Amino acid sequence: MKRTVIANARVFDGERPIGRAGVLVGDGRILAVGGDTPSDAEVVDATGATLLPGLIDAHVHTSEDSLALALTFGVTTELEMQGGHTRHGRVHIEDDDTLADVRSAGFGLTPPGGHPSELFPEDFDIRPFVEGGRRASARNGGPGDRRQAGPPPMPQVTTPEEAVAWIPRLVASGSDYIKFMVDDGTVEGHPGLPMLDQATLNAGVAEAHRHGMLAIAHALTVDATRMAIEAGVDGLAHLFMDRPHTPEIIRMIAASGAFVVACVCLNASLMGMTGEELADDPRVRGRLDDRWDKTLRGSFDRYPQGRLDDVLASVAALHEAGVDVLAGTDTSIPVPFLGGLAHGASVHHELRYLVRAGLTPSAALNAATAATARRFRLDDRGRIAPGLRADLLLVDGDPTTDIGDTLNIRAVWRRGARLAG
């Protein structure tokens, strides 16, 4: 077994900085943290750098090309909140160490004509972005072909009975968790969209729990958030942005034990803020092709009346109340009207927003590593500890004191395999 020691690095273990330690890696796992260097091990001198667990983006919509892009930014796992990378849909890429790993909800429960149907122009064809995002072997029917499994089912529901009936079908189709769309279109500029009612949401969440599944809600308003929490969801895939928080909604979320994937960078994009400054950063620009560069420089621009300061204040209040705030982006496909975001790069942007909201750099890093792994039951990653996957990110500088250093990427490992370049 080939073994590698990453030596002389400061180590952030996913929860806290632990000082300098050699990290021994072999057979895709972390074998030891600290201790003597075996004589037969390859040594990577990480002097002047910090070793982190691979980052986790807790909210994406992805493709194989996007998983490859994410990995170049040190994002070793993406959690898909709507898409085809369920257990059956990712079998052919699970051992590809040039791609970030992925988990998926499949498709979320929503009424006919409900969110996310309003996001795309009527004549927009999403297929080239999905099919074009597969490796050549998939397009040619080779080992990468996932058509054998068929697309995940798309559950459209309007009654509690329909919601209950859909849950076992989603479980059987390979969904890793269950997502519920609780959205009347207000924030997206389409008020009055059909939306799950409370009884249907309650029944679906209860059935998901009966099957041992996490229940996660898409909710962008305070009212939708309240509905989701009353239904007993395990987590919120977004932070509300239609009004400032109140002590009551913060207490309600905290008492429920639910986590919140803040997606501040998505909220900023919905308010019309672009990712132009991030795109201009040479540490980012060199990793993006023209499509993603153009997308990052765009924005959703659906809710210009929103206030980013209110969102940041809500993040701070949730964190202070003990809520697990997780790092996510809602990055999807490379089109400017879904812009301001790019796979991998936007996780680093989100970390800056979390620090701007008042989290310490270490707390922000925890939100993109150990905390997300724990809340999504990914017990094999998110920390630097013996026995866990060797998903690692080495960056120059010290992001536990300057969060901007996360983009000083020196090396990335997925299951102990160092990414070329």
Short mmCIF file of C-alpha atoms in Angstrom, two decimals:
data_model
loop_
_atom_site.label_atom_id
_atom_site.label_comp_id
_atom_site.label_asym_id
_atom_site.label_seq_id
_atom_site.Cartn_x
_atom_site.Cartn_y
_atom_site.Cartn_z
CA MET A 1 0.00 0.00 0.00
CA LYS A 2 1.42 3.38 -1.02
CA ARG A 3 1.44 5.80 1.89
CA THR A 4 1.84 9.57 1.93
CA VAL A 5 2.63 11.91 4.79
CA ILE A 6 1.54 15.53 4.51
CA ALA A 7 4.14 17.05 6.80
CA ASN A 8 4.71 20.38 8.55
CA ALA A 9 1.23 21.78 7.92
CA ARG A 10 -1.00 23.54 10.39
CA VAL A 11 -4.05 21.28 10.69
CA PHE A 12 -7.67 22.33 11.04
CA ASP A 13 -9.42 19.06 11.83
CA GLY A 14 -12.94 20.15 10.86
CA GLU A 15 -13.79 21.45 14.29
CA ARG A 16 -10.73 23.34 15.52
CA PRO A 17 -7.09 24.09 14.73
CA ILE A 18 -4.85 21.43 16.29
CA GLY A 19 -1.44 22.90 15.48
CA ARG A 20 1.22 21.31 13.31
CA ALA A 21 0.99 17.59 12.68
CA GLY A 22 1.92 15.12 10.00
CA VAL A 23 -1.09 13.41 8.43
CA LEU A 24 -0.48 9.89 7.14
CA VAL A 25 -2.69 8.77 4.24
CA GLY A 26 -3.03 5.38 2.58
CA ASP A 27 -5.60 3.23 0.81
CA GLY A 28 -7.92 6.22 0.52
CA ARG A 29 -8.05 6.81 4.27
CA ILE A 30 -6.38 8.88 6.93
CA LEU A 31 -4.18 6.43 8.80
CA ALA A 32 -2.76 8.69 11.50
CA VAL A 33 -2.61 12.29 12.66
CA GLY A 34 0.75 12.98 14.29
CA GLY A 35 3.38 10.41 15.17
CA ASP A 36 6.48 9.28 13.33
CA THR A 37 6.81 9.30 9.56
CA PRO A 38 7.13 5.76 8.14
CA SER A 39 10.35 5.25 6.23
CA ASP A 40 8.53 4.04 3.11
CA ALA A 41 6.07 6.95 2.93
CA GLU A 42 6.16 9.66 0.31
CA VAL A 43 6.53 13.02 2.05
CA VAL A 44 4.68 16.14 0.93
CA ASP A 45 6.28 19.15 2.59
CA ALA A 46 3.42 21.48 3.55
CA THR A 47 5.50 24.12 5.32
CA GLY A 48 3.66 27.45 5.41
CA ALA A 49 0.31 25.83 4.58
CA THR A 50 -2.83 24.68 6.38
CA LEU A 51 -4.43 21.28 5.86
CA LEU A 52 -8.24 21.21 5.93
CA PRO A 53 -10.82 18.50 5.40
CA GLY A 54 -12.21 18.63 1.89
CA LEU A 55 -14.96 21.23 1.72
CA ILE A 56 -18.63 20.25 1.38
CA ASP A 57 -21.16 22.36 -0.52
CA ALA A 58 -24.49 21.61 1.17
CA HIS A 59 -26.68 22.88 -1.69
CA VAL A 60 -26.02 22.43 -5.41
CA HIS A 61 -27.52 21.19 -8.65
CA THR A 62 -24.70 19.48 -10.49
CA SER A 63 -23.30 17.51 -13.41
CA GLU A 64 -20.15 15.50 -13.94
CA ASP A 65 -18.33 18.48 -15.42
CA SER A 66 -19.44 20.58 -12.45
CA LEU A 67 -18.23 17.94 -10.01
CA ALA A 68 -14.84 18.12 -11.71
CA LEU A 69 -14.82 21.92 -11.42
CA ALA A 70 -15.82 21.80 -7.76
CA LEU A 71 -12.94 19.46 -6.94
CA THR A 72 -10.38 21.88 -8.38
CA PHE A 73 -11.51 24.35 -5.68
CA GLY A 74 -11.11 21.79 -2.88
CA VAL A 75 -14.81 20.94 -2.69
CA THR A 76 -14.66 17.17 -2.35
CA THR A 77 -18.40 16.59 -1.78
CA GLU A 78 -21.46 18.29 -3.27
CA LEU A 79 -24.94 17.75 -1.85
CA GLU A 80 -27.48 17.96 -4.64
CA MET A 81 -30.90 19.34 -3.76
CA GLN A 82 -32.56 18.63 -7.11
CA GLY A 83 -31.07 16.40 -9.78
CA GLY A 84 -30.13 12.96 -10.97
CA HIS A 85 -27.19 11.91 -8.78
CA THR A 86 -29.13 9.56 -6.51
CA ARG A 87 -27.56 6.26 -5.43
CA HIS A 88 -28.54 4.69 -8.74
CA GLY A 89 -27.55 7.70 -10.83
CA ARG A 90 -23.98 8.04 -9.56
CA VAL A 91 -22.80 4.42 -9.53
CA HIS A 92 -20.58 4.91 -12.56
CA ILE A 93 -18.68 7.89 -11.08
CA GLU A 94 -18.29 6.96 -7.42
CA ASP A 95 -14.72 5.73 -7.94
CA ASP A 96 -13.66 8.62 -10.19
CA ASP A 97 -11.17 10.60 -8.14
CA THR A 98 -11.19 13.46 -10.66
CA LEU A 99 -14.74 14.34 -9.53
CA ALA A 100 -16.15 15.56 -6.25
CA ASP A 101 -18.31 12.97 -4.51
CA VAL A 102 -22.05 13.65 -4.54
CA ARG A 103 -25.28 12.86 -2.68
CA SER A 104 -28.73 13.79 -3.94
CA ALA A 105 -32.35 14.32 -3.01
CA GLY A 106 -33.40 13.38 -6.52
CA PHE A 107 -36.37 15.66 -7.17
CA GLY A 108 -38.30 17.51 -4.50
CA LEU A 109 -42.01 17.30 -3.78
CA THR A 110 -43.89 20.23 -5.29
CA PRO A 111 -47.37 20.86 -6.73
CA PRO A 112 -47.93 20.89 -10.50
CA GLY A 113 -46.70 24.25 -11.75
CA GLY A 114 -44.88 24.91 -8.47
CA HIS A 115 -41.27 25.87 -7.84
CA PRO A 116 -38.85 25.54 -9.63
CA SER A 117 -40.86 25.69 -12.86
CA GLU A 118 -40.85 29.51 -12.79
CA LEU A 119 -37.06 29.82 -12.98
CA PHE A 120 -36.70 28.97 -16.66
CA PRO A 121 -38.05 30.73 -19.76
CA GLU A 122 -40.74 28.73 -21.55
CA ASP A 123 -38.46 27.97 -24.51
CA PHE A 124 -35.43 27.07 -22.38
CA ASP A 125 -34.02 23.56 -22.96
CA ILE A 126 -32.07 22.35 -19.94
CA ARG A 127 -31.07 19.04 -21.53
CA PRO A 128 -27.80 20.22 -23.11
CA PHE A 129 -26.59 21.38 -19.70
CA VAL A 130 -27.37 18.01 -18.12
CA GLU A 131 -26.34 15.72 -20.97
CA GLY A 132 -23.40 17.92 -21.91
CA GLY A 133 -22.21 17.72 -18.35
CA ARG A 134 -21.55 13.98 -18.57
CA ARG A 135 -18.26 12.45 -19.51
CA ALA A 136 -17.83 11.16 -23.06
CA SER A 137 -18.25 7.56 -21.96
CA ALA A 138 -21.76 8.39 -20.78
CA ARG A 139 -22.72 9.99 -24.07
CA ASN A 140 -21.35 7.00 -25.97
CA GLY A 141 -23.06 4.38 -23.84
CA GLY A 142 -19.83 3.24 -22.15
CA PRO A 143 -19.06 2.74 -18.47
CA GLY A 144 -20.25 6.24 -17.69
CA ASP A 145 -23.73 5.56 -19.03
CA ARG A 146 -26.34 6.11 -16.32
CA ARG A 147 -29.34 5.82 -18.65
CA GLN A 148 -29.83 2.24 -17.51
CA ALA A 149 -31.11 3.50 -14.17
CA GLY A 150 -33.49 5.96 -15.77
CA PRO A 151 -34.14 9.48 -14.51
CA PRO A 152 -35.28 9.95 -10.91
CA PRO A 153 -39.03 10.37 -10.50
CA MET A 154 -40.44 13.91 -10.33
CA PRO A 155 -43.04 13.97 -7.54
CA GLN A 156 -45.90 16.42 -8.08
CA VAL A 157 -48.30 16.38 -5.15
CA THR A 158 -51.31 18.32 -3.93
CA THR A 159 -52.67 16.18 -1.08
CA PRO A 160 -51.30 14.49 2.04
CA GLU A 161 -52.12 11.09 0.54
CA GLU A 162 -50.10 11.83 -2.59
CA ALA A 163 -47.15 13.02 -0.51
CA VAL A 164 -47.20 9.87 1.60
CA ALA A 165 -47.38 7.68 -1.51
CA TRP A 166 -44.39 9.38 -3.11
CA ILE A 167 -41.92 8.94 -0.25
CA PRO A 168 -41.30 5.18 -0.67
CA ARG A 169 -40.92 5.70 -4.42
CA LEU A 170 -38.20 8.28 -3.80
CA VAL A 171 -36.48 5.99 -1.31
CA ALA A 172 -36.58 3.12 -3.81
CA SER A 173 -35.21 5.36 -6.57
CA GLY A 174 -32.10 6.07 -4.49
CA SER A 175 -32.73 9.49 -2.95
CA ASP A 176 -30.31 10.16 -0.09
CA TYR A 177 -32.71 12.58 1.62
CA ILE A 178 -36.13 14.01 0.83
CA LYS A 179 -36.71 17.60 -0.24
CA PHE A 180 -39.94 19.58 0.01
CA MET A 181 -40.56 22.78 -1.97
CA VAL A 182 -42.34 25.36 0.22
CA ASP A 183 -42.39 28.36 -2.07
CA ASP A 184 -45.16 30.62 -3.40
CA GLY A 185 -42.80 32.38 -5.83
CA THR A 186 -42.63 35.69 -3.96
CA VAL A 187 -38.85 35.92 -3.87
CA GLU A 188 -38.42 34.69 -7.45
CA GLY A 189 -40.74 37.38 -8.83
CA HIS A 190 -43.66 34.99 -9.45
CA PRO A 191 -46.03 35.46 -6.49
CA GLY A 192 -48.99 33.11 -6.41
CA LEU A 193 -47.23 29.91 -7.47
CA PRO A 194 -48.93 26.71 -6.35
CA MET A 195 -47.38 25.65 -3.04
CA LEU A 196 -47.58 22.66 -0.70
CA ASP A 197 -50.10 23.29 2.06
CA GLN A 198 -49.38 22.57 5.71
CA ALA A 199 -51.26 19.27 5.84
CA THR A 200 -49.46 17.91 2.78
CA LEU A 201 -46.10 19.05 4.08
CA ASN A 202 -46.77 17.55 7.52
CA ALA A 203 -47.75 14.21 6.03
CA GLY A 204 -44.75 14.06 3.70
CA VAL A 205 -42.25 14.93 6.42
CA ALA A 206 -43.73 12.37 8.80
CA GLU A 207 -43.55 9.68 6.12
CA ALA A 208 -39.94 10.58 5.28
CA HIS A 209 -39.07 10.16 8.95
CA ARG A 210 -40.92 6.86 9.06
CA HIS A 211 -38.53 5.67 6.36
CA GLY A 212 -35.52 6.94 8.27
CA MET A 213 -34.86 9.77 5.81
CA LEU A 214 -33.80 13.34 6.45
CA ALA A 215 -36.50 15.84 5.46
CA ILE A 216 -35.21 19.11 4.03
CA ALA A 217 -37.29 22.12 3.01
CA HIS A 218 -36.73 24.76 0.37
CA ALA A 219 -38.08 27.92 2.01
CA LEU A 220 -37.12 31.51 1.16
CA THR A 221 -39.61 33.44 3.26
CA VAL A 222 -40.31 33.65 6.97
CA ASP A 223 -43.81 32.23 6.51
CA ALA A 224 -42.53 29.25 4.49
CA THR A 225 -39.81 28.70 7.09
CA ARG A 226 -42.41 28.64 9.84
CA MET A 227 -44.46 26.07 7.91
CA ALA A 228 -41.40 23.86 7.43
CA ILE A 229 -40.39 24.02 11.08
CA GLU A 230 -43.96 23.26 12.19
CA ALA A 231 -43.88 20.21 9.92
CA GLY A 232 -40.77 18.94 11.71
CA VAL A 233 -38.14 19.16 8.97
CA ASP A 234 -34.54 18.29 9.83
CA GLY A 235 -33.09 21.18 7.89
CA LEU A 236 -33.73 24.21 5.74
CA ALA A 237 -32.01 24.39 2.36
CA HIS A 238 -32.15 28.21 2.40
CA LEU A 239 -32.27 31.14 4.78
CA PHE A 240 -35.35 33.36 4.49
CA MET A 241 -34.72 36.73 2.86
CA ASP A 242 -38.08 38.51 2.59
CA ARG A 243 -37.80 40.36 5.91
CA PRO A 244 -35.56 40.75 8.96
CA HIS A 245 -35.55 37.96 11.51
CA THR A 246 -37.53 38.22 14.71
CA PRO A 247 -36.62 36.67 18.08
CA GLU A 248 -39.65 34.41 17.63
CA ILE A 249 -38.51 32.79 14.35
CA ILE A 250 -34.96 32.35 15.64
CA ARG A 251 -36.25 30.68 18.82
CA MET A 252 -38.54 28.48 16.75
CA ILE A 253 -35.73 27.23 14.50
CA ALA A 254 -33.35 26.75 17.41
CA ALA A 255 -35.90 24.82 19.49
CA SER A 256 -36.63 22.50 16.56
CA GLY A 257 -33.01 21.39 16.22
CA ALA A 258 -33.10 22.02 12.46
CA PHE A 259 -30.02 23.12 10.58
CA VAL A 260 -29.97 25.98 8.06
CA VAL A 261 -27.98 25.97 4.82
CA ALA A 262 -27.53 29.72 4.62
CA CYS A 263 -26.78 30.12 0.87
CA VAL A 264 -25.97 33.79 1.49
CA CYS A 265 -24.27 34.03 -1.90
CA LEU A 266 -27.52 32.88 -3.53
CA ASN A 267 -29.54 35.47 -1.61
CA ALA A 268 -27.08 38.15 -2.70
CA SER A 269 -27.51 37.02 -6.31
CA LEU A 270 -31.30 37.11 -5.99
CA MET A 271 -30.88 40.74 -4.87
CA GLY A 272 -28.95 41.51 -8.06
CA MET A 273 -25.42 41.30 -6.69
CA THR A 274 -22.96 39.66 -9.08
CA GLY A 275 -19.88 37.59 -8.41
CA GLU A 276 -17.72 39.89 -10.49
CA GLU A 277 -15.19 40.59 -7.75
CA LEU A 278 -14.75 36.87 -7.14
CA ALA A 279 -14.44 36.24 -10.89
CA ASP A 280 -11.66 38.83 -11.10
CA ASP A 281 -9.62 37.06 -8.42
CA PRO A 282 -6.73 35.38 -10.29
CA ARG A 283 -7.07 32.36 -7.98
CA VAL A 284 -10.57 31.88 -9.41
CA ARG A 285 -10.27 33.20 -12.95
CA GLY A 286 -7.69 30.62 -13.97
CA ARG A 287 -9.99 27.73 -13.06
CA LEU A 288 -13.17 28.86 -14.89
CA ASP A 289 -14.00 28.42 -18.54
CA ASP A 290 -15.80 31.19 -20.43
CA ARG A 291 -19.28 29.88 -19.59
CA TRP A 292 -18.66 29.80 -15.86
CA ASP A 293 -16.81 33.09 -15.87
CA LYS A 294 -19.77 34.75 -17.57
CA THR A 295 -22.22 33.06 -15.20
CA LEU A 296 -20.30 34.13 -12.10
CA ARG A 297 -20.40 37.70 -13.39
CA GLY A 298 -24.22 37.54 -13.70
CA SER A 299 -26.97 37.31 -11.08
CA PHE A 300 -30.49 35.97 -10.52
CA ASP A 301 -31.73 39.54 -9.89
CA ARG A 302 -35.24 38.40 -8.89
CA TYR A 303 -35.59 40.22 -5.56
CA PRO A 304 -33.82 43.60 -5.74
CA GLN A 305 -35.78 44.90 -2.75
CA GLY A 306 -34.01 42.45 -0.45
CA ARG A 307 -31.43 43.62 2.10
CA LEU A 308 -28.23 41.65 2.44
CA ASP A 309 -27.57 43.18 5.86
CA ASP A 310 -30.82 41.59 7.09
CA VAL A 311 -29.68 38.18 5.82
CA LEU A 312 -26.30 38.53 7.51
CA ALA A 313 -27.98 39.58 10.75
CA SER A 314 -30.19 36.49 10.57
CA VAL A 315 -27.12 34.27 10.10
CA ALA A 316 -25.56 35.85 13.18
CA ALA A 317 -28.71 35.41 15.25
CA LEU A 318 -29.07 31.76 14.27
CA HIS A 319 -25.42 31.04 15.04
CA GLU A 320 -25.66 32.77 18.41
CA ALA A 321 -28.79 30.71 19.19
CA GLY A 322 -26.84 27.49 18.62
CA VAL A 323 -28.36 26.60 15.24
CA ASP A 324 -26.08 24.65 12.90
CA VAL A 325 -25.54 27.07 10.01
CA LEU A 326 -24.09 25.14 7.05
CA ALA A 327 -22.24 26.40 3.99
CA GLY A 328 -24.08 26.01 0.68
CA THR A 329 -24.38 27.94 -2.56
CA ASP A 330 -27.30 26.72 -4.75
CA THR A 331 -24.98 26.75 -7.75
CA SER A 332 -26.54 25.04 -10.76
CA ILE A 333 -25.89 25.44 -14.49
CA PRO A 334 -23.76 27.97 -16.43
CA VAL A 335 -26.32 30.49 -17.61
CA PRO A 336 -26.15 34.18 -16.60
CA PHE A 337 -29.80 34.39 -15.42
CA LEU A 338 -28.88 31.84 -12.73
CA GLY A 339 -25.64 33.69 -12.15
CA GLY A 340 -23.46 35.12 -9.45
CA LEU A 341 -22.43 31.54 -8.62
CA ALA A 342 -19.96 28.92 -9.83
CA HIS A 343 -19.26 25.40 -8.62
CA GLY A 344 -16.46 25.28 -6.08
CA ALA A 345 -15.56 28.97 -6.25
CA SER A 346 -18.80 30.06 -4.57
CA VAL A 347 -18.12 27.92 -1.50
CA HIS A 348 -15.14 30.16 -0.80
CA HIS A 349 -17.40 33.19 -1.35
CA GLU A 350 -19.93 31.74 1.10
CA LEU A 351 -17.23 31.27 3.73
CA ARG A 352 -16.42 34.98 3.45
CA TYR A 353 -20.08 35.85 3.90
CA LEU A 354 -20.32 33.69 7.01
CA VAL A 355 -17.33 35.46 8.52
CA ARG A 356 -18.80 38.81 7.51
CA ALA A 357 -21.94 37.80 9.40
CA GLY A 358 -19.91 37.32 12.56
CA LEU A 359 -18.78 33.69 12.57
CA THR A 360 -15.13 33.15 13.35
CA PRO A 361 -13.08 31.74 10.47
CA SER A 362 -12.90 28.41 12.31
CA ALA A 363 -16.69 28.36 12.73
CA ALA A 364 -17.14 29.10 9.02
CA LEU A 365 -14.73 26.28 8.11
CA ASN A 366 -16.65 23.95 10.43
CA ALA A 367 -19.84 24.91 8.54
CA ALA A 368 -18.25 23.61 5.32
CA THR A 369 -16.73 20.46 6.79
CA ALA A 370 -17.54 18.61 10.03
CA ALA A 371 -20.90 20.24 10.76
CA THR A 372 -22.29 19.47 7.32
CA ALA A 373 -20.97 15.91 7.39
CA ARG A 374 -22.56 15.34 10.80
CA ARG A 375 -25.96 16.79 9.89
CA PHE A 376 -26.14 14.84 6.60
CA ARG A 377 -25.01 11.60 8.27
CA LEU A 378 -21.80 11.42 6.26
CA ASP A 379 -19.83 9.74 9.01
CA ASP A 380 -16.80 8.96 6.85
CA ARG A 381 -15.71 12.53 6.03
CA GLY A 382 -15.64 16.16 7.11
CA ARG A 383 -12.85 15.77 9.67
CA ILE A 384 -9.17 14.94 9.73
CA ALA A 385 -9.12 11.87 11.94
CA PRO A 386 -7.85 8.29 11.62
CA GLY A 387 -10.16 6.01 9.65
CA LEU A 388 -11.94 8.73 7.70
CA ARG A 389 -11.74 9.35 3.96
CA ALA A 390 -8.61 11.18 2.89
CA ASP A 391 -10.57 14.05 1.34
CA LEU A 392 -8.18 16.93 1.98
CA LEU A 393 -7.43 20.51 0.96
CA LEU A 394 -4.01 22.12 1.45
CA VAL A 395 -3.88 25.91 1.24
CA ASP A 396 -1.09 28.41 1.70
CA GLY A 397 -1.50 30.68 4.71
CA ASP A 398 -3.89 30.21 7.61
CA PRO A 399 -7.63 30.41 6.88
CA THR A 400 -8.41 30.02 10.60
CA THR A 401 -7.21 33.61 10.95
CA ASP A 402 -7.86 34.93 7.39
CA ILE A 403 -10.75 33.14 5.66
CA GLY A 404 -9.59 34.50 2.28
CA ASP A 405 -6.67 32.07 2.43
CA THR A 406 -8.96 29.16 1.49
CA LEU A 407 -8.42 30.11 -2.14
CA ASN A 408 -4.63 29.77 -1.87
CA ILE A 409 -4.97 26.19 -3.06
CA ARG A 410 -1.76 24.17 -3.10
CA ALA A 411 -3.17 20.63 -3.37
CA VAL A 412 -6.42 18.64 -3.25
CA TRP A 413 -6.84 14.96 -2.43
CA ARG A 414 -9.96 12.86 -2.97
CA ARG A 415 -9.75 9.50 -1.17
CA GLY A 416 -5.99 10.03 -0.94
CA ALA A 417 -5.57 10.54 -4.69
CA ARG A 418 -3.94 13.89 -5.37
CA LEU A 419 -5.68 15.88 -8.06
CA ALA A 420 -3.38 16.56 -10.98
CA GLY A 421 -2.43 20.17 -11.60
#
